[in-house]
PDB file of C-alpha atoms and ligand atoms in Angstrom:
ATOM      1  CA  UNK A   1      -1.149 -20.660 -22.124  1.00  0.00           C
ATOM      2  CA  UNK A   2      -0.483 -21.922 -19.333  1.00  0.00           C
ATOM      3  CA  UNK A   3       0.073 -18.683 -16.668  1.00  0.00           C
ATOM      4  CA  UNK A   4       1.670 -20.039 -13.352  1.00  0.00           C
ATOM      5  CA  UNK A   5      -0.521 -17.652 -10.711  1.00  0.00           C
ATOM      6  CA  UNK A   6       2.706 -15.950  -8.986  1.00  0.00           C
ATOM      7  CA  UNK A   7       4.657 -15.420 -11.515  1.00  0.00           C
ATOM      8  CA  UNK A   8       2.551 -13.190 -14.119  1.00  0.00           C
ATOM      9  CA  UNK A   9       0.164 -11.078 -11.924  1.00  0.00           C
ATOM     10  CA  UNK A  10      -2.948 -14.086 -13.646  1.00  0.00           C
ATOM     11  CA  UNK A  11      -5.439 -15.842 -12.820  1.00  0.00           C
ATOM     12  CA  UNK A  12      -4.300 -18.972 -14.666  1.00  0.00           C
ATOM     13  CA  UNK A  13      -7.022 -19.016 -16.506  1.00  0.00           C
ATOM     14  CA  UNK A  14      -6.594 -22.200 -17.643  1.00  0.00           C
ATOM     15  CA  UNK A  15      -7.322 -24.251 -14.541  1.00  0.00           C
ATOM     16  CA  UNK A  16     -10.197 -20.511 -14.284  1.00  0.00           C
ATOM     17  CA  UNK A  17     -11.948 -22.043 -17.460  1.00  0.00           C
ATOM     18  CA  UNK A  18     -11.808 -26.060 -16.867  1.00  0.00           C
ATOM     19  CA  UNK A  19     -13.335 -25.021 -13.292  1.00  0.00           C
ATOM     20  CA  UNK A  20     -15.784 -22.308 -14.835  1.00  0.00           C
ATOM     21  CA  UNK A  21     -16.709 -24.569 -17.524  1.00  0.00           C
ATOM     22  CA  UNK A  22     -17.045 -27.411 -14.406  1.00  0.00           C
ATOM     23  CA  UNK A  23     -19.323 -25.160 -12.311  1.00  0.00           C
ATOM     24  CA  UNK A  24     -21.445 -24.214 -15.725  1.00  0.00           C
ATOM     25  CA  UNK A  25     -22.551 -27.624 -14.995  1.00  0.00           C
ATOM     26  CA  UNK A  26     -23.659 -28.555 -11.972  1.00  0.00           C
ATOM     27  CA  UNK A  27     -23.722 -24.708  -9.480  1.00  0.00           C
ATOM     28  CA  UNK A  28     -25.843 -22.281  -8.976  1.00  0.00           C
ATOM     29  CA  UNK A  29     -26.134 -19.609 -11.202  1.00  0.00           C
ATOM     30  CA  UNK A  30     -25.540 -16.694  -8.565  1.00  0.00           C
ATOM     31  CA  UNK A  31     -21.937 -18.690  -8.345  1.00  0.00           C
ATOM     32  CA  UNK A  32     -20.104 -18.553 -10.821  1.00  0.00           C
ATOM     33  CA  UNK A  33     -21.851 -14.910 -11.686  1.00  0.00           C
ATOM     34  CA  UNK A  34     -19.199 -14.447  -8.683  1.00  0.00           C
ATOM     35  CA  UNK A  35     -17.117 -16.317 -10.535  1.00  0.00           C
ATOM     36  CA  UNK A  36     -16.874 -15.042 -13.783  1.00  0.00           C
ATOM     37  CA  UNK A  37     -17.688 -11.153 -12.616  1.00  0.00           C
ATOM     38  CA  UNK A  38     -14.611 -10.352 -10.215  1.00  0.00           C
ATOM     39  CA  UNK A  39     -11.524 -11.028 -12.525  1.00  0.00           C
ATOM     40  CA  UNK A  40      -9.659  -8.665  -9.860  1.00  0.00           C
ATOM     41  CA  UNK A  41      -6.215  -6.932 -11.988  1.00  0.00           C
ATOM     42  CA  UNK A  42      -4.028  -6.975  -8.588  1.00  0.00           C
ATOM     43  CA  UNK A  43      -0.305  -5.592  -8.176  1.00  0.00           C
ATOM     44  CA  UNK A  44       2.589  -7.194  -9.380  1.00  0.00           C
ATOM     45  CA  UNK A  45       3.730  -9.610  -6.963  1.00  0.00           C
ATOM     46  CA  UNK A  46       7.094  -8.658  -4.893  1.00  0.00           C
ATOM     47  CA  UNK A  47       7.375 -11.232  -2.410  1.00  0.00           C
ATOM     48  CA  UNK A  48      10.065  -8.108  -1.024  1.00  0.00           C
ATOM     49  CA  UNK A  49      10.494  -6.561   1.615  1.00  0.00           C
ATOM     50  CA  UNK A  50       7.936  -3.510   0.501  1.00  0.00           C
ATOM     51  CA  UNK A  51       6.462  -5.811  -1.241  1.00  0.00           C
ATOM     52  CA  UNK A  52       3.333  -7.527  -1.993  1.00  0.00           C
ATOM     53  CA  UNK A  53       2.772 -11.698  -1.569  1.00  0.00           C
ATOM     54  CA  UNK A  54      -0.390 -13.682  -3.454  1.00  0.00           C
ATOM     55  CA  UNK A  55      -0.834 -15.616  -1.466  1.00  0.00           C
ATOM     56  CA  UNK A  56      -3.516 -18.403  -3.476  1.00  0.00           C
ATOM     57  CA  UNK A  57      -6.083 -19.496  -0.380  1.00  0.00           C
ATOM     58  CA  UNK A  58      -7.255 -22.075  -2.669  1.00  0.00           C
ATOM     59  CA  UNK A  59     -11.128 -22.978  -4.034  1.00  0.00           C
ATOM     60  CA  UNK A  60     -14.009 -22.371  -0.813  1.00  0.00           C
ATOM     61  CA  UNK A  61     -17.960 -21.790  -1.865  1.00  0.00           C
ATOM     62  CA  UNK A  62     -17.361 -18.612   1.118  1.00  0.00           C
ATOM     63  CA  UNK A  63     -14.246 -15.464   1.357  1.00  0.00           C
ATOM     64  CA  UNK A  64     -11.700 -16.622   3.788  1.00  0.00           C
ATOM     65  CA  UNK A  65     -11.066 -13.822   6.541  1.00  0.00           C
ATOM     66  CA  UNK A  66      -6.750 -13.548   6.492  1.00  0.00           C
ATOM     67  CA  UNK A  67      -5.035 -12.159   9.026  1.00  0.00           C
ATOM     68  CA  UNK A  68      -1.079 -11.580   9.278  1.00  0.00           C
ATOM     69  CA  UNK A  69      -0.669 -11.235  12.575  1.00  0.00           C
ATOM     70  CA  UNK A  70      -3.801  -9.348  13.694  1.00  0.00           C
ATOM     71  CA  UNK A  71      -3.310  -7.486  10.664  1.00  0.00           C
ATOM     72  CA  UNK A  72      -7.207  -8.451   8.504  1.00  0.00           C
ATOM     73  CA  UNK A  73      -6.541  -8.813   5.402  1.00  0.00           C
ATOM     74  CA  UNK A  74      -7.864  -8.170   2.006  1.00  0.00           C
ATOM     75  CA  UNK A  75      -8.084 -10.565   0.258  1.00  0.00           C
ATOM     76  CA  UNK A  76     -10.392 -11.291  -3.644  1.00  0.00           C
ATOM     77  CA  UNK A  77     -11.399 -14.051  -6.085  1.00  0.00           C
ATOM     78  CA  UNK A  78     -13.691 -16.443  -5.790  1.00  0.00           C
ATOM     79  CA  UNK A  79     -15.082 -20.089  -4.854  1.00  0.00           C
ATOM     80  CA  UNK A  80     -12.885 -20.657  -7.307  1.00  0.00           C
ATOM     81  CA  UNK A  81     -10.083 -19.013  -6.023  1.00  0.00           C
ATOM     82  CA  UNK A  82      -9.020 -16.998  -3.823  1.00  0.00           C
ATOM     83  CA  UNK A  83      -6.349 -15.045  -3.227  1.00  0.00           C
ATOM     84  CA  UNK A  84      -4.382 -12.934  -0.334  1.00  0.00           C
ATOM     85  CA  UNK A  85      -2.442 -10.228  -1.134  1.00  0.00           C
ATOM     86  CA  UNK A  86      -0.224  -9.390   1.932  1.00  0.00           C
ATOM     87  CA  UNK A  87       1.421  -5.968   2.385  1.00  0.00           C
ATOM     88  CA  UNK A  88       5.035  -6.720   3.454  1.00  0.00           C
ATOM     89  CA  UNK A  89       6.738  -4.400   5.754  1.00  0.00           C
ATOM     90  CA  UNK A  90       9.973  -2.774   4.750  1.00  0.00           C
ATOM     91  CA  UNK A  91      11.836  -4.094   7.644  1.00  0.00           C
ATOM     92  CA  UNK A  92      10.082  -7.334   7.057  1.00  0.00           C
ATOM     93  CA  UNK A  93      13.345 -10.146   7.861  1.00  0.00           C
ATOM     94  CA  UNK A  94      13.863 -12.845   4.542  1.00  0.00           C
ATOM     95  CA  UNK A  95      13.440 -16.577   4.629  1.00  0.00           C
ATOM     96  CA  UNK A  96       9.388 -18.612   5.228  1.00  0.00           C
ATOM     97  CA  UNK A  97       6.071 -16.182   6.823  1.00  0.00           C
ATOM     98  CA  UNK A  98       2.841 -16.977   7.636  1.00  0.00           C
ATOM     99  CA  UNK A  99      -1.003 -15.849   6.655  1.00  0.00           C
ATOM    100  CA  UNK A 100      -3.534 -17.073   8.964  1.00  0.00           C
ATOM    101  CA  UNK A 101      -7.393 -18.085   7.271  1.00  0.00           C
ATOM    102  CA  UNK A 102     -10.261 -18.384   9.130  1.00  0.00           C
ATOM    103  CA  UNK A 103     -12.783 -19.874   6.764  1.00  0.00           C
ATOM    104  CA  UNK A 104     -15.802 -21.556   7.189  1.00  0.00           C
ATOM    105  CA  UNK A 105     -13.559 -25.115   7.981  1.00  0.00           C
ATOM    106  CA  UNK A 106     -11.910 -23.360  10.563  1.00  0.00           C
ATOM    107  CA  UNK A 107      -8.362 -22.029  10.666  1.00  0.00           C
ATOM    108  CA  UNK A 108      -4.897 -22.899   8.881  1.00  0.00           C
ATOM    109  CA  UNK A 109      -1.972 -21.315   8.331  1.00  0.00           C
ATOM    110  CA  UNK A 110      -0.516 -20.896   5.216  1.00  0.00           C
ATOM    111  CA  UNK A 111       3.465 -20.832   4.686  1.00  0.00           C
ATOM    112  CA  UNK A 112       4.960 -18.290   0.999  1.00  0.00           C
ATOM    113  CA  UNK A 113       8.430 -16.822   1.061  1.00  0.00           C
ATOM    114  CA  UNK A 114       9.726 -13.104   0.915  1.00  0.00           C
ATOM    115  CA  UNK A 115      13.296 -12.539  -0.446  1.00  0.00           C
ATOM    116  CA  UNK A 116      15.757 -10.796   0.214  1.00  0.00           C
ATOM    117  CA  UNK A 117      15.476  -7.772  -1.986  1.00  0.00           C
ATOM    118  CA  UNK A 118      18.463  -4.695  -1.238  1.00  0.00           C
ATOM    119  CA  UNK A 119      16.938  -1.139  -1.340  1.00  0.00           C
ATOM    120  CA  UNK A 120      20.114   1.432  -2.128  1.00  0.00           C
ATOM    121  CA  UNK A 121      22.161   3.660   0.655  1.00  0.00           C
ATOM    122  CA  UNK A 122      22.571   6.489   0.564  1.00  0.00           C
ATOM    123  CA  UNK A 123      25.181   8.960   3.821  1.00  0.00           C
ATOM    124  CA  UNK A 124      24.703  12.712   4.174  1.00  0.00           C
ATOM    125  CA  UNK A 125      26.596  14.903   5.833  1.00  0.00           C
ATOM    126  CA  UNK A 126      24.084  16.870   7.691  1.00  0.00           C
ATOM    127  CA  UNK A 127      24.031  19.703  10.086  1.00  0.00           C
ATOM    128  CA  UNK A 128      22.826  18.195  13.992  1.00  0.00           C
ATOM    129  CA  UNK A 129      20.543  20.820  14.280  1.00  0.00           C
ATOM    130  CA  UNK A 130      18.309  18.735  10.820  1.00  0.00           C
ATOM    131  CA  UNK A 131      18.761  15.816  12.938  1.00  0.00           C
ATOM    132  CA  UNK A 132      17.749  15.923  16.016  1.00  0.00           C
ATOM    133  CA  UNK A 133      14.632  17.111  16.613  1.00  0.00           C
ATOM    134  CA  UNK A 134      13.066  20.538  19.655  1.00  0.00           C
ATOM    135  CA  UNK A 135      11.873  18.869  22.885  1.00  0.00           C
ATOM    136  CA  UNK A 136       8.284  20.148  21.347  1.00  0.00           C
ATOM    137  CA  UNK A 137       8.650  19.065  17.818  1.00  0.00           C
ATOM    138  CA  UNK A 138       9.430  15.587  19.266  1.00  0.00           C
ATOM    139  CA  UNK A 139       6.487  15.529  20.874  1.00  0.00           C
ATOM    140  CA  UNK A 140       4.834  16.639  18.567  1.00  0.00           C
ATOM    141  CA  UNK A 141       5.823  13.986  15.808  1.00  0.00           C
ATOM    142  CA  UNK A 142       4.902  11.156  18.868  1.00  0.00           C
ATOM    143  CA  UNK A 143       1.702  12.678  19.330  1.00  0.00           C
ATOM    144  CA  UNK A 144       1.624  12.928  15.584  1.00  0.00           C
ATOM    145  CA  UNK A 145       3.180   9.213  15.224  1.00  0.00           C
ATOM    146  CA  UNK A 146       0.455   7.821  17.350  1.00  0.00           C
ATOM    147  CA  UNK A 147      -2.780   9.436  15.541  1.00  0.00           C
ATOM    148  CA  UNK A 148      -1.641   8.271  11.900  1.00  0.00           C
ATOM    149  CA  UNK A 149      -1.848   4.243  13.685  1.00  0.00           C
ATOM    150  CA  UNK A 150      -5.178   3.887  14.261  1.00  0.00           C
ATOM    151  CA  UNK A 151      -5.921   6.540   9.789  1.00  0.00           C
ATOM    152  CA  UNK A 152      -3.379   3.292   9.381  1.00  0.00           C
ATOM    153  CA  UNK A 153      -4.693   0.467  10.914  1.00  0.00           C
ATOM    154  CA  UNK A 154      -8.577   1.262   8.988  1.00  0.00           C
ATOM    155  CA  UNK A 155      -9.855  -1.468   7.136  1.00  0.00           C
ATOM    156  CA  UNK A 156     -13.227  -0.981   5.264  1.00  0.00           C
ATOM    157  CA  UNK A 157     -15.257  -2.620   2.517  1.00  0.00           C
ATOM    158  CA  UNK A 158     -13.180  -4.335  -0.068  1.00  0.00           C
ATOM    159  CA  UNK A 159     -12.978  -2.699  -3.409  1.00  0.00           C
ATOM    160  CA  UNK A 160     -14.736  -2.964  -6.526  1.00  0.00           C
ATOM    161  CA  UNK A 161     -12.967  -3.871  -9.326  1.00  0.00           C
ATOM    162  CA  UNK A 162      -9.443  -3.352 -10.475  1.00  0.00           C
ATOM    163  CA  UNK A 163      -6.548  -2.361  -8.211  1.00  0.00           C
ATOM    164  CA  UNK A 164      -4.353  -0.991 -10.913  1.00  0.00           C
ATOM    165  CA  UNK A 165      -3.533   2.895 -10.122  1.00  0.00           C
ATOM    166  CA  UNK A 166      -3.701   6.359 -11.403  1.00  0.00           C
ATOM    167  CA  UNK A 167       0.088   8.251 -11.186  1.00  0.00           C
ATOM    168  CA  UNK A 168      -1.944  10.717  -8.491  1.00  0.00           C
ATOM    169  CA  UNK A 169       0.424  13.291 -10.316  1.00  0.00           C
ATOM    170  CA  UNK A 170       1.400  13.970 -13.346  1.00  0.00           C
ATOM    171  CA  UNK A 171       5.374  14.749 -12.602  1.00  0.00           C
ATOM    172  CA  UNK A 172       9.331  12.415 -12.803  1.00  0.00           C
ATOM    173  CA  UNK A 173       8.355   9.726 -10.479  1.00  0.00           C
ATOM    174  CA  UNK A 174      12.022   8.880  -8.041  1.00  0.00           C
ATOM    175  CA  UNK A 175      12.217   5.620  -7.642  1.00  0.00           C
ATOM    176  CA  UNK A 176      13.635   6.231  -3.572  1.00  0.00           C
ATOM    177  CA  UNK A 177      10.944   3.759  -2.374  1.00  0.00           C
ATOM    178  CA  UNK A 178      13.269   1.838   0.180  1.00  0.00           C
ATOM    179  CA  UNK A 179      16.090   3.913   0.522  1.00  0.00           C
ATOM    180  CA  UNK A 180      18.361   4.043   3.523  1.00  0.00           C
ATOM    181  CA  UNK A 181      18.854   6.876   4.436  1.00  0.00           C
ATOM    182  CA  UNK A 182      21.729   7.712   7.310  1.00  0.00           C
ATOM    183  CA  UNK A 183      22.437  11.130   8.644  1.00  0.00           C
ATOM    184  CA  UNK A 184      25.771  11.728  10.159  1.00  0.00           C
ATOM    185  CA  UNK A 185      26.013   8.025   9.987  1.00  0.00           C
ATOM    186  CA  UNK A 186      22.852   7.145  12.383  1.00  0.00           C
ATOM    187  CA  UNK A 187      20.315   5.031  10.006  1.00  0.00           C
ATOM    188  CA  UNK A 188      16.623   6.663   9.749  1.00  0.00           C
ATOM    189  CA  UNK A 189      13.707   5.096   8.008  1.00  0.00           C
ATOM    190  CA  UNK A 190      13.749   3.660   5.153  1.00  0.00           C
ATOM    191  CA  UNK A 191      11.497   5.679   2.273  1.00  0.00           C
ATOM    192  CA  UNK A 192       8.256   4.615   3.200  1.00  0.00           C
ATOM    193  CA  UNK A 193       6.835   6.737  -0.676  1.00  0.00           C
ATOM    194  CA  UNK A 194       7.647   7.069  -3.807  1.00  0.00           C
ATOM    195  CA  UNK A 195       8.037  11.478  -4.132  1.00  0.00           C
ATOM    196  CA  UNK A 196       6.750  12.228  -8.117  1.00  0.00           C
ATOM    197  CA  UNK A 197       8.923  16.094  -8.724  1.00  0.00           C
ATOM    198  CA  UNK A 198       5.972  18.699  -9.925  1.00  0.00           C
ATOM    199  CA  UNK A 199       5.700  22.396  -9.252  1.00  0.00           C
ATOM    200  CA  UNK A 200       3.635  23.537  -6.454  1.00  0.00           C
ATOM    201  CA  UNK A 201       0.115  23.740  -7.147  1.00  0.00           C
ATOM    202  CA  UNK A 202      -0.059  20.647  -9.136  1.00  0.00           C
ATOM    203  CA  UNK A 203      -3.455  19.125  -9.245  1.00  0.00           C
ATOM    204  CA  UNK A 204      -3.974  15.323  -7.710  1.00  0.00           C
ATOM    205  CA  UNK A 205      -5.959  13.523  -8.064  1.00  0.00           C
ATOM    206  CA  UNK A 206      -7.059  10.009  -6.364  1.00  0.00           C
ATOM    207  CA  UNK A 207      -5.533   7.270  -8.114  1.00  0.00           C
ATOM    208  CA  UNK A 208      -8.201   5.242  -7.101  1.00  0.00           C
ATOM    209  CA  UNK A 209     -11.805   5.589  -5.924  1.00  0.00           C
ATOM    210  CA  UNK A 210     -11.752   6.477  -2.175  1.00  0.00           C
ATOM    211  CA  UNK A 211     -13.231   8.036   0.865  1.00  0.00           C
ATOM    212  CA  UNK A 212     -11.029  10.773   2.509  1.00  0.00           C
ATOM    213  CA  UNK A 213     -10.158   9.230   6.280  1.00  0.00           C
ATOM    214  CA  UNK A 214      -7.544  11.928   7.048  1.00  0.00           C
ATOM    215  CA  UNK A 215      -6.471  15.424   6.608  1.00  0.00           C
ATOM    216  CA  UNK A 216      -3.693  17.769   8.236  1.00  0.00           C
ATOM    217  CA  UNK A 217      -0.763  19.831   8.550  1.00  0.00           C
ATOM    218  CA  UNK A 218       1.780  17.021  10.491  1.00  0.00           C
ATOM    219  CA  UNK A 219       5.202  18.013  11.114  1.00  0.00           C
ATOM    220  CA  UNK A 220       6.804  16.142   9.083  1.00  0.00           C
ATOM    221  CA  UNK A 221       4.088  15.460   6.575  1.00  0.00           C
ATOM    222  CA  UNK A 222       2.594  18.954   6.201  1.00  0.00           C
ATOM    223  CA  UNK A 223      -0.780  18.575   4.248  1.00  0.00           C
ATOM    224  CA  UNK A 224      -1.617  15.257   4.194  1.00  0.00           C
ATOM    225  CA  UNK A 225      -4.212  13.538   3.047  1.00  0.00           C
ATOM    226  CA  UNK A 226      -5.231  10.402   3.533  1.00  0.00           C
ATOM    227  CA  UNK A 227      -7.867   7.993   0.963  1.00  0.00           C
ATOM    228  CA  UNK A 228      -8.720   4.704   2.357  1.00  0.00           C
ATOM    229  CA  UNK A 229      -9.485   2.622  -1.383  1.00  0.00           C
ATOM    230  CA  UNK A 230     -10.960  -0.178   1.360  1.00  0.00           C
ATOM    231  CA  UNK A 231      -9.956  -3.477   2.339  1.00  0.00           C
ATOM    232  CA  UNK A 232      -6.843  -2.258   4.229  1.00  0.00           C
ATOM    233  CA  UNK A 233      -6.121  -0.560   0.680  1.00  0.00           C
ATOM    234  CA  UNK A 234      -4.717   2.788   1.740  1.00  0.00           C
ATOM    235  CA  UNK A 235      -2.891   6.455  -0.386  1.00  0.00           C
ATOM    236  CA  UNK A 236      -2.012   9.632   1.839  1.00  0.00           C
ATOM    237  CA  UNK A 237      -0.536  11.755  -0.073  1.00  0.00           C
ATOM    238  CA  UNK A 238       1.891  14.368   2.070  1.00  0.00           C
ATOM    239  CA  UNK A 239       3.490  17.739   1.632  1.00  0.00           C
ATOM    240  CA  UNK A 240       0.828  18.918   0.070  1.00  0.00           C
ATOM    241  CA  UNK A 241       0.395  23.284  -0.656  1.00  0.00           C
ATOM    242  CA  UNK A 242      -3.706  22.815  -0.325  1.00  0.00           C
ATOM    243  CA  UNK A 243      -6.120  20.753   0.817  1.00  0.00           C
ATOM    244  CA  UNK A 244      -9.307  20.735  -2.489  1.00  0.00           C
ATOM    245  CA  UNK A 245     -10.875  17.639   0.361  1.00  0.00           C
ATOM    246  CA  UNK A 246     -12.421  16.680   3.617  1.00  0.00           C
ATOM    247  CA  UNK A 247     -12.812  13.813   5.845  1.00  0.00           C
ATOM    248  CA  UNK A 248     -16.508  11.321   4.214  1.00  0.00           C
ATOM    249  CA  UNK A 249     -15.489  12.853   0.548  1.00  0.00           C
ATOM    250  CA  UNK A 250     -15.933   9.753  -1.558  1.00  0.00           C
ATOM    251  CA  UNK A 251     -13.197  10.426  -3.935  1.00  0.00           C
ATOM    252  CA  UNK A 252     -13.688   8.819  -7.742  1.00  0.00           C
ATOM    253  CA  UNK A 253     -10.441   8.074 -10.141  1.00  0.00           C
ATOM    254  CA  UNK A 254      -8.718  10.647 -11.382  1.00  0.00           C
ATOM    255  CA  UNK A 255     -11.322  12.801  -9.016  1.00  0.00           C
ATOM    256  CA  UNK A 256      -8.228  16.258  -7.285  1.00  0.00           C
ATOM    257  CA  UNK A 257      -7.695  16.778  -3.519  1.00  0.00           C
ATOM    258  CA  UNK A 258      -5.195  18.656  -3.756  1.00  0.00           C
ATOM    259  CA  UNK A 259      -2.126  19.853  -4.338  1.00  0.00           C
ATOM    260  CA  UNK A 260       1.340  19.699  -4.842  1.00  0.00           C
ATOM    261  CA  UNK A 261       4.122  21.722  -2.606  1.00  0.00           C
ATOM    262  CA  UNK A 262       6.778  21.947  -0.716  1.00  0.00           C
ATOM    263  CA  UNK A 263       4.934  21.505   3.279  1.00  0.00           C
ATOM    264  CA  UNK A 264       6.921  19.618   6.283  1.00  0.00           C
ATOM    265  CA  UNK A 265       9.689  19.179   6.207  1.00  0.00           C
ATOM    266  CA  UNK A 266      11.172  19.275   2.560  1.00  0.00           C
ATOM    267  CA  UNK A 267      14.099  20.465   0.125  1.00  0.00           C
ATOM    268  CA  UNK A 268      11.439  21.157  -2.214  1.00  0.00           C
ATOM    269  CA  UNK A 269       7.857  21.130  -3.984  1.00  0.00           C
ATOM    270  CA  UNK A 270       6.978  17.242  -4.662  1.00  0.00           C
ATOM    271  CA  UNK A 271       4.370  15.523  -3.923  1.00  0.00           C
ATOM    272  CA  UNK A 272       4.861  12.269  -0.785  1.00  0.00           C
ATOM    273  CA  UNK A 273       3.144   9.034  -1.885  1.00  0.00           C
ATOM    274  CA  UNK A 274       2.241   6.837   0.571  1.00  0.00           C
ATOM    275  CA  UNK A 275       0.338   2.883  -0.528  1.00  0.00           C
ATOM    276  CA  UNK A 276      -0.055   1.065   3.039  1.00  0.00           C
ATOM    277  CA  UNK A 277      -1.641  -3.090   2.577  1.00  0.00           C
ATOM    278  CA  UNK A 278      -2.294  -4.830   5.966  1.00  0.00           C
ATOM    279  CA  UNK A 279      -0.660  -1.538   8.372  1.00  0.00           C
ATOM    280  CA  UNK A 280       2.787  -2.454   5.670  1.00  0.00           C
ATOM    281  CA  UNK A 281       4.008   0.507   3.505  1.00  0.00           C
ATOM    282  CA  UNK A 282       4.388  -0.827   0.230  1.00  0.00           C
ATOM    283  CA  UNK A 283       6.255   0.385  -3.336  1.00  0.00           C
ATOM    284  CA  UNK A 284       3.459   2.220  -4.606  1.00  0.00           C
ATOM    285  CA  UNK A 285       5.338   1.549  -8.262  1.00  0.00           C
ATOM    286  CA  UNK A 286       3.838  -2.044  -8.225  1.00  0.00           C
ATOM    287  CA  UNK A 287      -0.002  -0.006  -8.424  1.00  0.00           C
ATOM    288  CA  UNK A 288       0.709   1.397 -11.135  1.00  0.00           C
ATOM    289  CA  UNK A 289       0.322   0.242 -15.481  1.00  0.00           C
ATOM    290  CA  UNK A 290       3.616  -0.455 -16.487  1.00  0.00           C
TER     291      UNK A 290
HETATM  292 ZN1   ZN B   1       9.003  11.154   0.002  1.00  0.00          ZN
END
């Protein structure tokens, strides 16, 4: 059976089988072992704003580096085919986009296409008090946003194994990622994560192995934990009622990091989960096993 690389979330097995057979004839055992052992399970591909593009970088003896702007990209695969996973910001303009690839042969650009996606709009009339921040709250938010930009830029050793994630808490998942909200006609930032409805105290666990890189109590996000999964792939868990980990902790998948709450600017208890890939917030649903 033939699969195309970009349609189904699977590397092309027929091509792989042929190349592995060819490799078995002539290359070193080390290269063969690397090629056979790195069948990463990728997130579902969706080359839309807020999605993840899978860009084929071709064959190369060593892992190339790739960049979207100045953000390093997660490159996985093996000498037969390397693949860059590109987080596409919600603010991206549909059309041709480019990544830069740096390998032993020098640098080149590879183009890919971002297709449009229409996210739901929600228009709310709210009291001006809830829209306009007091000057001291605004100043606090600006400081926290600058701090968060530093956290988001984390790029550490690449993740090992599957990138498919476990839902971080039990509860009903909303499909509100990307929702465009207007308060009294004014556009707000689109919703950059997945909300999971659950009672206060419901355990929140690591959706993938990760290192705790930031914890805090932030104005909008409340009690928050940032997990670094490696290679620029991060999870942020917000509105927690309690935090049961500290910076530097290495968590296994399924290991508790805190509990659902309603801290920060929220109307009720739920988990807000953002996934950041190369500094872009992308739809967590792409990473959850269906
Ligand atoms: Zn949310």
